[in-house]
DNA sequence: GATGAATGAGCCTTCATTCAT
DNA sequence: AATGAATGAAGGCTCATTCAT
């Protein structure tokens, strides 16, 4: 027996149905794959929370977009808020990859800063869905704010500072300069990599171009003491 | 003052507004009452929207905080969304005051940039309620995003550029440097004046100190060509 | 304009509508009469809780039966449970009328007991909706159980004892006999006036006949010491 | 033992049962497992239905308390309601043991009645879980009400009457007196053995003491004609 | 005009039941 | 045969909005 489920955007249902019958004759919607389903829900929630906001997103929408039942959200994550937490945790755990592992050191300080900003601006853009969500929630929930502060700017600034320190030999860089520059770079990447292109609708290429130019100014400013 | 209301289903605002002014010849006491109540509602909404988010704020809360009836929101602003628009319009109209009117030119470029950043960081903090609301809505509504882009970074960067150009005589500043620096300063003020202290919970004084230090680096970077 | 509401069991809507237009042209469902509406909700809830049980009764049903919106239950009574409490309180306050005010003393002890049981059995029947609800809830909630104990058997037994004491002159009735008889009468009225006819479906007349016969036996049992 | 299941849409139970027994020749160990699990489910359900009510009890709770899977309820009993019926049937079949088998006749009428009430009050207390459930359901379902009436008061009153008739030799007891007294005793045992201690929270000992005192009054009332 | 009582659409959540494993 | 993952139909409740007063 085959319980036929009617998807709203059913285009080539016939084909998939045929295939289904041929291979397993099992309703794929009911196949058990908890891990995959959890992931689908987290992904759907990330997108929807980011674009409509947390409050305006309904659990029905999330279920629909993830291609599974609404009730699963409550079974797996203990409700909508639990899903939000899962979304955030999930992202963090995937972001353990650090600057140091993905970016070779540059010969010159100027090239180093340019490279850092270029890479980080792209990374911000990639993370735009998650950043949108984080910024939104951080505005409403001090808990999230604290988490965002530590996971975001603070962590990034430290990583940047670490790299800048490698160029101390050739330049006179005191600790304060390094700290200041690191925080500035972190802030600029956030604005030119995320806020401007992903929130305010600036042209992405243009935004990045400005960022790279700023890198030059900062590099020059640091070299001159 | 003119609180411009932007309803979606509204074509010629000018006409209806003119008509309104022409015909409504109610006694001035009443008008004052109404104006006061509108202002109270707008103020209450600004605070609540900023702290709880737009969706999570109920019209009843707004009415209660403004000390008047819930129904008035619909009579005056045609619903919750209308009130949101009024909130944004109201703020803009009060922010016509420009940099040039409040800030004397400085003798040196370094002092100029330091002064600009210091002043603008404070201004961002003052406007934090409005900025929070704007950022939130800009993330969800492209219309608001466009408005925020033009009213915010673009406008600010132009104002900053104008001031930097005054120092061309003493320094070799090409147009691109000026544009880059202006945008960088604008971005840094947003982060160190608003995002960090008002959203992420950084200590305000500390945040501003970093900003002022960055000013120095940028000034040096510009002077060296 | 006339917002026509479609009742499910609309029989003679035409008539009522015509009448409406003729007299006030005001949707009667929206007329403001909070007291009446609260009463209607309490009444509807009493009936439905009694017949379907508390859990199985939906707030929607209650609203429909009371002829008003579901949301009112939450506005007036702070939810379904609040309505339950209101139902119980409401009944108590109407039951201040005591035995003494409605029943003249009888000449003989036998007649007194017969009269007491007859009257109380009828009263139990009248209160059957409320009793059903009380018994149901008392089984699940110790708070309600305590309330039911004090408001029910304990109070009733005291009132009965008071009346029996009036016949001490003619009979040798010690305190224990009076207490025992009072409690027995109270218990028998509960069973023959409520449990048997209203819960178990015994024929009501027959049930009462047995009760009255028991009265005789008890009266004889008391007279003989 | 045969747990008779009363499904609404079920015609010839006997046939299907017979067939079941005939065909299912599974190994005895398995059968024992199943029987044990059924019993565990019935026991768990009795407790939970009695304490939380039928509606408020979830099948998951029952499964958990019985130490087996939720789905078994549907496999064994065809759903939650089927389990309820099984619970009731199961109890009845264990209650075939009658007064006569457990209680010797007394010499005097007074002693007989005292003994009857004492025994039956204790029995009601033992059965409190089942009685709670029965009373609850009888209030909502006429079918259960009918069943409860016949299995409960009617059956009990008959058994009591039978015993009282043994004392006719020494006392003038007409049929009506016997019927009246039997029903009264049955009712009093229900109240003093179950309703008061198990539902309303009266102290159990005290409740029984009153019952025994009532026995005396009734006995005296019967002896005097 | 101002008020707040009333509405009803829709949200999050629960749970009996089904069914792939 | 047993499990528990998955479903979907409600249920209680909230809230923007309407409208009698």
Short mmCIF file of C-alpha atoms (C1' of nucleotides) in Angstrom, two decimals, chain B residues 37 69 71-72 75-76, chain E residues 1-6:
data_model
loop_
_atom_site.label_atom_id
_atom_site.label_comp_id
_atom_site.label_asym_id
_atom_site.label_seq_id
_atom_site.Cartn_x
_atom_site.Cartn_y
_atom_site.Cartn_z
CA UNK B 37 -0.55 61.46 22.11
CA UNK B 69 -5.82 53.45 24.47
CA UNK B 71 -7.30 51.58 19.55
CA UNK B 72 -5.63 54.92 18.97
CA UNK B 75 -6.92 55.45 14.35
CA UNK B 76 -3.78 57.55 14.13
"C1'" DG E 1 -13.11 61.58 19.49
"C1'" DA E 2 -11.58 58.07 22.69
"C1'" DT E 3 -12.19 53.70 24.89
"C1'" DG E 4 -11.74 48.92 25.69
"C1'" DA E 5 -14.83 44.90 24.80
"C1'" DA E 6 -15.10 41.53 21.33
#
